[in-house]
mmCIF file of C-alpha atoms in Angstrom:
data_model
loop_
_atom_site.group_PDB
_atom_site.id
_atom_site.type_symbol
_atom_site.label_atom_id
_atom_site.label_comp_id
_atom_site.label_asym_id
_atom_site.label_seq_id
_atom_site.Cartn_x
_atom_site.Cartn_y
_atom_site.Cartn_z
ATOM 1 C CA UNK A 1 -23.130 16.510 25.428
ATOM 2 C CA UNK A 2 -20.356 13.634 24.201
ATOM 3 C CA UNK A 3 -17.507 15.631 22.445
ATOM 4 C CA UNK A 4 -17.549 16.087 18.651
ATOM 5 C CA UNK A 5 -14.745 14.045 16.916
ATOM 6 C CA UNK A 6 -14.461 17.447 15.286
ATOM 7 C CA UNK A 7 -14.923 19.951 17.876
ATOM 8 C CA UNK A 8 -11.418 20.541 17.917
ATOM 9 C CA UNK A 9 -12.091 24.451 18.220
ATOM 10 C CA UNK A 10 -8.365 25.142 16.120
ATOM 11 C CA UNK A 11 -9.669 22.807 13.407
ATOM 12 C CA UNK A 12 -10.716 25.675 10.929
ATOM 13 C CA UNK A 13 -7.902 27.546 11.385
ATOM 14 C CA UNK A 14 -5.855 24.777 10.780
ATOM 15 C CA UNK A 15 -7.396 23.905 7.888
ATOM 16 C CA UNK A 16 -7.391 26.785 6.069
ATOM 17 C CA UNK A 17 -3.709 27.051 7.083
ATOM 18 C CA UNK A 18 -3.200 23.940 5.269
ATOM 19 C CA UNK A 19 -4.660 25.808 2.016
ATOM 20 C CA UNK A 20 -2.771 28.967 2.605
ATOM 21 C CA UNK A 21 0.331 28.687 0.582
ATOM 22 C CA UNK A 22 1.171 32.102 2.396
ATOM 23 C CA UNK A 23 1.126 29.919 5.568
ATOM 24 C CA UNK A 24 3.126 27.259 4.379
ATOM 25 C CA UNK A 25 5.623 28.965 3.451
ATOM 26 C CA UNK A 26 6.017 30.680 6.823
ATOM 27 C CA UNK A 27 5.879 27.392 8.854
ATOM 28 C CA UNK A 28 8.540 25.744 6.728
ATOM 29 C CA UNK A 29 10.759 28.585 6.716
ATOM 30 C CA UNK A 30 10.318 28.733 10.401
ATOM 31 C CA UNK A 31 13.505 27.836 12.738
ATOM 32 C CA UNK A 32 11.444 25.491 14.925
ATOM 33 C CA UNK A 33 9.200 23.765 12.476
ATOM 34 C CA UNK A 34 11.628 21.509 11.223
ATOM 35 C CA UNK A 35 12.247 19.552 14.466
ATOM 36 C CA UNK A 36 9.087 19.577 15.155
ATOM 37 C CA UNK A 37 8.064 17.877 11.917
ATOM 38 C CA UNK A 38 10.799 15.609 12.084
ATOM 39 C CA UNK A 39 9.835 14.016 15.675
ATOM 40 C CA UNK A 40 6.276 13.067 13.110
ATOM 41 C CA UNK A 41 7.990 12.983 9.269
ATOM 42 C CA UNK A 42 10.699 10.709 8.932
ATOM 43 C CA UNK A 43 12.011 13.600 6.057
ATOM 44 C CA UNK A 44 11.608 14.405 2.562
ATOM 45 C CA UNK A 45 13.974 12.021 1.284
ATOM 46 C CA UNK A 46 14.443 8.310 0.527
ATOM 47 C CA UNK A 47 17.367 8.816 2.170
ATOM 48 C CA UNK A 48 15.721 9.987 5.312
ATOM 49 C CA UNK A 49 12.573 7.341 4.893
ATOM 50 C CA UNK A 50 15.394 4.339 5.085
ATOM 51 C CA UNK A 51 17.242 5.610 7.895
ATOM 52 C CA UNK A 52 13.868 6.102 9.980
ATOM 53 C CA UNK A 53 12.983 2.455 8.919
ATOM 54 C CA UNK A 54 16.163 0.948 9.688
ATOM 55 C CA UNK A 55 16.069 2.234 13.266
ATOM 56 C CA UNK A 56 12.358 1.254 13.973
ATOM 57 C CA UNK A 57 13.139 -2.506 12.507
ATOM 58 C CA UNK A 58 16.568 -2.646 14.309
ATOM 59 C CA UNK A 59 14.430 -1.934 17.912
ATOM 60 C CA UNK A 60 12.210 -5.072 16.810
ATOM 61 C CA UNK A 61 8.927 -2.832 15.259
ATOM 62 C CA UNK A 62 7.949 -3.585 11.549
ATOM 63 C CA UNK A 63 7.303 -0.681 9.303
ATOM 64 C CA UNK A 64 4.650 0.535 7.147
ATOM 65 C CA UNK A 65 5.965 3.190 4.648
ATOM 66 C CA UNK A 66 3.915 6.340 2.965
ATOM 67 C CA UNK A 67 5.130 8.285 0.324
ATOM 68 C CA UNK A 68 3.412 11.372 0.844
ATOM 69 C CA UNK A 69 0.856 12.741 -1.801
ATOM 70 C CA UNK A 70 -2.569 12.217 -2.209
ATOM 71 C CA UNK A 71 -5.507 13.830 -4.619
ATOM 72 C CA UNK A 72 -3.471 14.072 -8.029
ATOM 73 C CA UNK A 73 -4.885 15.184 -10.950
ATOM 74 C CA UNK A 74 -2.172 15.441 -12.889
ATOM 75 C CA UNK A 75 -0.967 11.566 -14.930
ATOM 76 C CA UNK A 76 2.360 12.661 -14.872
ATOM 77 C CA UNK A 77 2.613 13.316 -10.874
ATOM 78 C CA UNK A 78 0.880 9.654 -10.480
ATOM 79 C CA UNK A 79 3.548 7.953 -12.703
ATOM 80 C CA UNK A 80 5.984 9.984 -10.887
ATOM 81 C CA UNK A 81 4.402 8.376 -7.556
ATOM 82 C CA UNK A 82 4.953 4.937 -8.777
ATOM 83 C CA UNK A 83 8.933 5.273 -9.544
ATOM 84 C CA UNK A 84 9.365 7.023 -6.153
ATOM 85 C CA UNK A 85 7.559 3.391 -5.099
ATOM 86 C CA UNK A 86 9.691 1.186 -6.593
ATOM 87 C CA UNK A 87 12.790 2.956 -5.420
ATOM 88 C CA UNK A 88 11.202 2.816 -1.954
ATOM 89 C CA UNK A 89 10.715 -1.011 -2.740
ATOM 90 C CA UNK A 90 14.441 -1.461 -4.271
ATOM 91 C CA UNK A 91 15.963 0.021 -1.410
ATOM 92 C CA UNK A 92 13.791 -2.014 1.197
ATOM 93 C CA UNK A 93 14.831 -5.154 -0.349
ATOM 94 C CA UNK A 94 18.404 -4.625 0.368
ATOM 95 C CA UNK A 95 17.802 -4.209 3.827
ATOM 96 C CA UNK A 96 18.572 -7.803 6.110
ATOM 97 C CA UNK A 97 15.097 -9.585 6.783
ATOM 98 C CA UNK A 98 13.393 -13.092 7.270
ATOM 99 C CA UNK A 99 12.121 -13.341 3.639
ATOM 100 C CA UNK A 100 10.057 -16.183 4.322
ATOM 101 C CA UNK A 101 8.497 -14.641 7.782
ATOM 102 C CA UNK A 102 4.871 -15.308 8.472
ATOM 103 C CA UNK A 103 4.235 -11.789 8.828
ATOM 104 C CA UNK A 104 6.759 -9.172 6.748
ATOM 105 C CA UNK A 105 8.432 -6.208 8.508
ATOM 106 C CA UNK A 106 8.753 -4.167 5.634
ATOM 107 C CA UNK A 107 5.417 -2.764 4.168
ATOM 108 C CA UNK A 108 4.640 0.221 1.896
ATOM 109 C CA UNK A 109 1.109 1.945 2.606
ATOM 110 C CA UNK A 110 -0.460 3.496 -0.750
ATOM 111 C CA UNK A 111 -2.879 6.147 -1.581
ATOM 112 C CA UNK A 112 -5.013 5.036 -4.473
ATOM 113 C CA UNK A 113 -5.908 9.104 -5.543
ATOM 114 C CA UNK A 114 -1.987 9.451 -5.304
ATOM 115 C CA UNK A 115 -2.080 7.103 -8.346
ATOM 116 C CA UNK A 116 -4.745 8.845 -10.520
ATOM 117 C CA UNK A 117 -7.885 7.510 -8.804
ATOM 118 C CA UNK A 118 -9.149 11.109 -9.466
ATOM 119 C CA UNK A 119 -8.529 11.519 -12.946
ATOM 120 C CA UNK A 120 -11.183 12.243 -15.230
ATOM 121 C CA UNK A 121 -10.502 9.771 -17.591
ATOM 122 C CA UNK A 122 -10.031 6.238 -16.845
ATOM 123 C CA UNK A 123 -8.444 7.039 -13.503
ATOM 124 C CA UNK A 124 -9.546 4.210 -11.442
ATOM 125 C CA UNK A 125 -8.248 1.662 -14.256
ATOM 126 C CA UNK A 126 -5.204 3.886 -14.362
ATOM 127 C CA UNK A 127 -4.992 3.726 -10.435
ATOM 128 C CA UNK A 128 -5.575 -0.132 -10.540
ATOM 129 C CA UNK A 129 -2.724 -0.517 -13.162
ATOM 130 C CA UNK A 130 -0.150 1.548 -10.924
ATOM 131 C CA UNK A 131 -1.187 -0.445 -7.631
ATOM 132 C CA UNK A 132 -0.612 -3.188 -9.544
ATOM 133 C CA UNK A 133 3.128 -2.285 -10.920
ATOM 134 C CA UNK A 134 3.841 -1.254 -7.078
ATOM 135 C CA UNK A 135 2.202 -5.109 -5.455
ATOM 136 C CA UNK A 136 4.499 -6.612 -8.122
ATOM 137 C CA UNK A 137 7.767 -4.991 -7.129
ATOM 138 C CA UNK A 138 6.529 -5.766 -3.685
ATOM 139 C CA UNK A 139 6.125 -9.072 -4.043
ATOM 140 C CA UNK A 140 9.336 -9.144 -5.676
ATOM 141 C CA UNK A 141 11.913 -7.494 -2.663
ATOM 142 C CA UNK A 142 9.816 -9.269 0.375
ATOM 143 C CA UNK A 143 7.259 -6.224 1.233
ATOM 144 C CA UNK A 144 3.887 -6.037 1.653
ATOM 145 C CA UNK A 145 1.323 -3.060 0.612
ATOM 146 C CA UNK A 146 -1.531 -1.724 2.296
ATOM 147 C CA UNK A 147 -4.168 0.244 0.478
ATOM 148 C CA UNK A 148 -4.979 3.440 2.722
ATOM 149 C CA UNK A 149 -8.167 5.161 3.026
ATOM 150 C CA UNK A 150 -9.417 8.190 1.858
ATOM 151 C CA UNK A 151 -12.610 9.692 2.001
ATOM 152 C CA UNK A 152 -15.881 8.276 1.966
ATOM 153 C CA UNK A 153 -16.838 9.040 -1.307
ATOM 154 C CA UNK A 154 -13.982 6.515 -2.369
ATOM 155 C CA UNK A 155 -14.738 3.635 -0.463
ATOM 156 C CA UNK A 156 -16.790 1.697 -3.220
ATOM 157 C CA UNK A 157 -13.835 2.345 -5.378
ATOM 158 C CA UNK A 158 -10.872 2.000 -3.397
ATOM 159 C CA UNK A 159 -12.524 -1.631 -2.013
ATOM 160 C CA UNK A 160 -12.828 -2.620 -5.427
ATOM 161 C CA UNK A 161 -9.364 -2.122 -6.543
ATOM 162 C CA UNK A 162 -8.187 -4.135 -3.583
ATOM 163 C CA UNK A 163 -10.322 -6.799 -4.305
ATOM 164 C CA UNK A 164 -9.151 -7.076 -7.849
ATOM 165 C CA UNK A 165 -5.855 -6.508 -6.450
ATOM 166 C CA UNK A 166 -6.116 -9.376 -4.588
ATOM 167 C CA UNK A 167 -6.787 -12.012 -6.821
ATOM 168 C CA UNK A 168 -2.996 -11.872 -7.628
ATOM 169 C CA UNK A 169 -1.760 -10.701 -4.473
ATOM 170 C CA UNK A 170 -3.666 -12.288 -1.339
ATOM 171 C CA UNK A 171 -1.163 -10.464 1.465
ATOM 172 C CA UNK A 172 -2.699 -7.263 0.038
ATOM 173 C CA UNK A 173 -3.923 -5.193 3.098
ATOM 174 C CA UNK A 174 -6.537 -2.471 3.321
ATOM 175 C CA UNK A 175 -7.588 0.152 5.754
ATOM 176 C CA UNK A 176 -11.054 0.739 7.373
ATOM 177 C CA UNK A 177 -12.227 3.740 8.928
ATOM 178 C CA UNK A 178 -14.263 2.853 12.491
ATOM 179 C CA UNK A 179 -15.972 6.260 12.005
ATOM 180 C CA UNK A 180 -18.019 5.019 9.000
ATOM 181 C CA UNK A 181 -21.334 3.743 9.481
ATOM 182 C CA UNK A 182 -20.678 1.381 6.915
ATOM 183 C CA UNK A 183 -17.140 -0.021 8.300
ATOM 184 C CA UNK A 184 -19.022 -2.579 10.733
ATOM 185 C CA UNK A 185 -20.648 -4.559 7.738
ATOM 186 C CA UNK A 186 -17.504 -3.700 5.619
ATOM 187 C CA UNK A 187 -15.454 -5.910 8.506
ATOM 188 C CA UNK A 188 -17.759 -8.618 7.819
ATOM 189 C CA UNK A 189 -17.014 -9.175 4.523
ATOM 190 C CA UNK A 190 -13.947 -8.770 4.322
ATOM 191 C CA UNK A 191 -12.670 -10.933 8.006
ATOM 192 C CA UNK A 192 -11.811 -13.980 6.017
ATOM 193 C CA UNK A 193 -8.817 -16.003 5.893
ATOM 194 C CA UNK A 194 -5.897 -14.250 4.638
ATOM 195 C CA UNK A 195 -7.117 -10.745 4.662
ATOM 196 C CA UNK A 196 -5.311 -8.041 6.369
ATOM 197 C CA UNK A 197 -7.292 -5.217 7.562
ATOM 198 C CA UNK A 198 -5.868 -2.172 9.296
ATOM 199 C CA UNK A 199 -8.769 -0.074 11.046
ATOM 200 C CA UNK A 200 -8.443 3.325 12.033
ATOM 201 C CA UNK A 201 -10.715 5.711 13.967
ATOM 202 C CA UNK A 202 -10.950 7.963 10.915
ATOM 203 C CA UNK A 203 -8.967 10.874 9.907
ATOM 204 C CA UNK A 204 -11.874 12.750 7.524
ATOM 205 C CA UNK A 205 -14.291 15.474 7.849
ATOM 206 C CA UNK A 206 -17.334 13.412 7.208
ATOM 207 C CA UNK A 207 -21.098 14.090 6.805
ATOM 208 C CA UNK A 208 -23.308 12.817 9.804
ATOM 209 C CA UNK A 209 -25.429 10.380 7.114
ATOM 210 C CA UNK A 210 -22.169 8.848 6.684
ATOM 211 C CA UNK A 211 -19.571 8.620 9.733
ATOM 212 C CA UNK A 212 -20.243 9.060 13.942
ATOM 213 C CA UNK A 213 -19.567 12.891 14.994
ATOM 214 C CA UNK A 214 -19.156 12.153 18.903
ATOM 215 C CA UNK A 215 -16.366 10.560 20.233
ATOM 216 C CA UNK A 216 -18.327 7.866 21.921
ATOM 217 C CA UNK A 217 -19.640 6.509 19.005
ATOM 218 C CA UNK A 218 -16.640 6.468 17.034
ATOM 219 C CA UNK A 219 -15.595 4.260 19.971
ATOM 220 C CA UNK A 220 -18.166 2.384 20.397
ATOM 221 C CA UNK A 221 -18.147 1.371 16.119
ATOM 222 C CA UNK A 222 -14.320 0.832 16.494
ATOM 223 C CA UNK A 223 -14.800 -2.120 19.527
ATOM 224 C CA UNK A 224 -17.615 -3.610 17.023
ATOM 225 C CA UNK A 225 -15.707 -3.367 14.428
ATOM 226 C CA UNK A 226 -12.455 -4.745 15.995
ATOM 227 C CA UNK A 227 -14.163 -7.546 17.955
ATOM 228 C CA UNK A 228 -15.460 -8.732 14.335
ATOM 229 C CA UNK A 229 -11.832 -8.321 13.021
ATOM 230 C CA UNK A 230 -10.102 -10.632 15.857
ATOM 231 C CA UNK A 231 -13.332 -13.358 15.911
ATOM 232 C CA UNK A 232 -12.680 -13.313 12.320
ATOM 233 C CA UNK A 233 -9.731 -15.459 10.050
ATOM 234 C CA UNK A 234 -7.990 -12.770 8.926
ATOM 235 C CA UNK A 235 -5.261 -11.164 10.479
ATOM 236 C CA UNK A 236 -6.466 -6.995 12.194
ATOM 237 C CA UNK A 237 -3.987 -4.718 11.905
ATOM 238 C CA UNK A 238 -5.237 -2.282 15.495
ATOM 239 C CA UNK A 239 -4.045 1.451 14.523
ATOM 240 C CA UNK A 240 -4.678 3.218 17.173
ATOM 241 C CA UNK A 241 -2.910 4.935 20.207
ATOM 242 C CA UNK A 242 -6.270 4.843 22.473
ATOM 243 C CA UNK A 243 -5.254 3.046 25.438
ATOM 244 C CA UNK A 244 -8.498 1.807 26.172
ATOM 245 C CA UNK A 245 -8.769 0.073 22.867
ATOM 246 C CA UNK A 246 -5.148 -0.920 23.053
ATOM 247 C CA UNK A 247 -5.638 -2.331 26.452
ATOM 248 C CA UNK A 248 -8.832 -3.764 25.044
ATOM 249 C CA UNK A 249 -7.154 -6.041 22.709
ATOM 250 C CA UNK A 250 -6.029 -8.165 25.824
ATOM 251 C CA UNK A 251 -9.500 -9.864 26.573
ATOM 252 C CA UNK A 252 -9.873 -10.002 23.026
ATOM 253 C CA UNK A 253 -6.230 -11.876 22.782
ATOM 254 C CA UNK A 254 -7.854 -14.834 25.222
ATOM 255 C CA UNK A 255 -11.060 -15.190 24.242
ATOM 256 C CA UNK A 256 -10.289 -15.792 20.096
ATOM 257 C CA UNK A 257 -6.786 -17.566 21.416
ATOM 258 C CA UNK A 258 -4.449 -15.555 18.681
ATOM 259 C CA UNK A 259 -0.762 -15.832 18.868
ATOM 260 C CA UNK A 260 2.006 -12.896 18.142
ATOM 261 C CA UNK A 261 1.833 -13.717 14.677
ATOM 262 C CA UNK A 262 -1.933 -13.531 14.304
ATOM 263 C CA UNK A 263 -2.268 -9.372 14.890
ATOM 264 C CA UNK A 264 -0.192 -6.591 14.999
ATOM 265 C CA UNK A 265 -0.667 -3.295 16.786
ATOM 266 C CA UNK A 266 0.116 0.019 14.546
ATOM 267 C CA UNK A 267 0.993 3.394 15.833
ATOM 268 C CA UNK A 268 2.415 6.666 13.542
ATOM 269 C CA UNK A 269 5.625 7.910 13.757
ATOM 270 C CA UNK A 270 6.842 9.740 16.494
ATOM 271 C CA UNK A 271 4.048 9.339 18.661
ATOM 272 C CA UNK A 272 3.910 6.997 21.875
ATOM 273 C CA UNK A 273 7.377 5.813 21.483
ATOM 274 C CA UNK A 274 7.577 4.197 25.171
ATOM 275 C CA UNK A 275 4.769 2.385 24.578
ATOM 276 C CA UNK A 276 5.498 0.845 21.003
ATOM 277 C CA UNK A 277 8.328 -0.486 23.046
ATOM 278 C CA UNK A 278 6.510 -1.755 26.191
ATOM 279 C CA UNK A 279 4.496 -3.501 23.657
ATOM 280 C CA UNK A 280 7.141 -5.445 21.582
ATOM 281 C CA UNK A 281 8.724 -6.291 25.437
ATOM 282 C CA UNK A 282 5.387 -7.604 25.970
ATOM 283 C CA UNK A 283 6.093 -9.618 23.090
ATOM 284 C CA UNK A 284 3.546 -7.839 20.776
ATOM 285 C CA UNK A 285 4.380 -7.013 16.842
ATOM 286 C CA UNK A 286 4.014 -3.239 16.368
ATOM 287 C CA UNK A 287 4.199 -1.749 12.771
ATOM 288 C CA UNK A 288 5.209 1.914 12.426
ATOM 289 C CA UNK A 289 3.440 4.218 9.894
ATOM 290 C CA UNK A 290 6.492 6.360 8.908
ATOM 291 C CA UNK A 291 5.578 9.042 6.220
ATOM 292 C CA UNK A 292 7.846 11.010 4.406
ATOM 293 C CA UNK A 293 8.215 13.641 1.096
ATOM 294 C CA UNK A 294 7.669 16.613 -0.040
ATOM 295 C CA UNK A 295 4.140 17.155 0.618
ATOM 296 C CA UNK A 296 4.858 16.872 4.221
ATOM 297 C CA UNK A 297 3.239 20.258 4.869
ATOM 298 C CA UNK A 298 -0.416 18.717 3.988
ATOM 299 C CA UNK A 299 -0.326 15.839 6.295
ATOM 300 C CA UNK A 300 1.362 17.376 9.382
ATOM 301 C CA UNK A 301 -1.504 19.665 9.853
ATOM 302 C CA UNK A 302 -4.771 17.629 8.644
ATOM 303 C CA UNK A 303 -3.030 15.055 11.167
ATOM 304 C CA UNK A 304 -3.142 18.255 13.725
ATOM 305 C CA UNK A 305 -6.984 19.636 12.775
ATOM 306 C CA UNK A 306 -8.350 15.878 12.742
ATOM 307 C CA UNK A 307 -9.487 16.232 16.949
ATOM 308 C CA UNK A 308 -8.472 17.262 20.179
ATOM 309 C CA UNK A 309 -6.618 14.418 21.024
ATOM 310 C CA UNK A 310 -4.650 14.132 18.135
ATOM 311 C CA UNK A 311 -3.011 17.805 18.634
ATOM 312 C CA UNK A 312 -2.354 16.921 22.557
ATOM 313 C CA UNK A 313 -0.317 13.664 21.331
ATOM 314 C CA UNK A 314 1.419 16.248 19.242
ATOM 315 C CA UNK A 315 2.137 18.548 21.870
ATOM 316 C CA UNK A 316 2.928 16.608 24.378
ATOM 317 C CA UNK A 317 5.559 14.458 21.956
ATOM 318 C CA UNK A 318 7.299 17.537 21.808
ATOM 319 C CA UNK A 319 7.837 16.999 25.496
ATOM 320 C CA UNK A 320 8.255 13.489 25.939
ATOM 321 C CA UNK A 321 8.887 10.768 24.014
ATOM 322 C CA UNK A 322 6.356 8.336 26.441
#
């Protein structure tokens, strides 16, 4: 039988550790967590978010940052969200960069349910107005913004906020998750000239009706998906540290003809180091998800229960930085 994306037999117990505020508190209070969560958080900090970035752009990779925080119901926490944005923003713009480059180094990624997407009352206007402030500010110090995804049940939504979004900001970028059944026709729509689409495998525990369980499949939809991506006119943003699919981007490279400027690869913080940097000496452009905040906790371990793989990049980054 193909492997379960989700047969990751710790999954449960990771889960639930990521409820547990018992837990929590014992992990972060723990000697060893910290460095561990470093190698994968840039910090909790602007501070620490613009000294991660500065390195990552200094050794030629672009950046894409994430405040952490996700699922708010609260509109105070999602207004609080958008000033921690714009000081994000402020600080990126004083950093040295081609302001008129064809693709821009400095990016900030966005959770729409960080924004109030989830609020009971006008919460996807409210989200829509917030994206909006953050795009402008954007726009204003030389970054871009890219629209992450969340679960399937806010697809619809979350696609139709960045399409709104877009009629005033075109460089507005969006992620796709290859594990949807959906994502194949959602890459058709949306392959046009100046999109930017950054696909994923799919972080999510997803209902079979809605996403592939093995890992095959999830393969399998992500080379679709990709293929339609690069045939396209927009420009693919290819997150993933696969090295099939990476080395799959090759033949995909020669047969559409696309230059250096045309596609980027994406990789997360901390993991495969060596070969973001075999990559840009290949002459590649490699963007850097670098997350950082408070509500580390949260993401460290849903990024540990999400499959198999993922937890032996962890482990074996504690190791080695190839």
């Amino acid at each position: 039988m193909t492997p379960s994306v989700l047969s990751n037999p710790l999954r449960p117990a990771i889960l639930a550790a990521a409820r547990s505020a018992r837990v929590k508190s014992a992990v972060t209070r723990a000697p060893v967590t910290k460095s561990i969560v470093r190698r994968f958080v840039a910090g909790e900090t602007l501070a620490d978010a613009m000294a991660a970035s500065s390195t990552l752009l200094a050794a030629g990779r672009a950046v894409s940052i994430d405040y952490l925080g996700e699922d708010t119901l609260d509109p105070a926490q999602s207004r609080d969200t958008v000033v921690a944005y714009l000081e994000l923003l402020a600080e990126l713009g004083r950093l040295p960069q081609v302001r008129d480059a064809v693709v821009r180094p400095i990016e900030v990624s966005v959770k729409l349910s960080a924004l109030g997407q989830g609020l009971p009352v006008d919460g996807e206007k409210i989200a829509l107005d917030h994206a909006r402030t953050i795009c402008a500010a954007a726009r204003e110090h030389g970054a871009a913004v890219t629209v992450d995804a969340e679960d399937h049940t806010r697809t619809d939504s979350t696609l139709a906020i960045v399409r709104e979004l877009r009629a005033d900001f075109p460089w507005l970028g969006t992620v796709l998750q290859a594990y949807l059944r959906r994502t194949e026709g959602d890459c058709r729509d949306l392959s046009g000239a100046g999109s930017r689409i950054r696909l994923c495998k799919g972080a999510y525990r997803e209902p079979e009706s809605v996403a592939f369980r093995s890992r095959a499949d999830v393969d399998a939809s992500y080379g679709r998906c990709l293929a339609i991506l690069m045939r396209g006119d927009g420009y693919p943003m290819v997150a993933t540290h696969d090295p099939a699919i990476i080395a799959s981007v090759d033949d995909l490279v020669r047969e559409t003809g696309r230059g250096p400027d045309d596609f980027e690869h994406q990789m997360l913080f901390g993991i495969r180091d060596l070969e973001q940097a075999r990559l840009v000496d290949a002459g590649r452009r490699v963007r850097v998800y670098v997350p950082y905040g408070g509500q580390w906790y949260g993401y460290f371990m849903r990024r540990l229960a999400e499959r198999p793989s993922n937890l032996t990049f962890f482990l074996r980054s504690t190791l080695t930085r190839g």
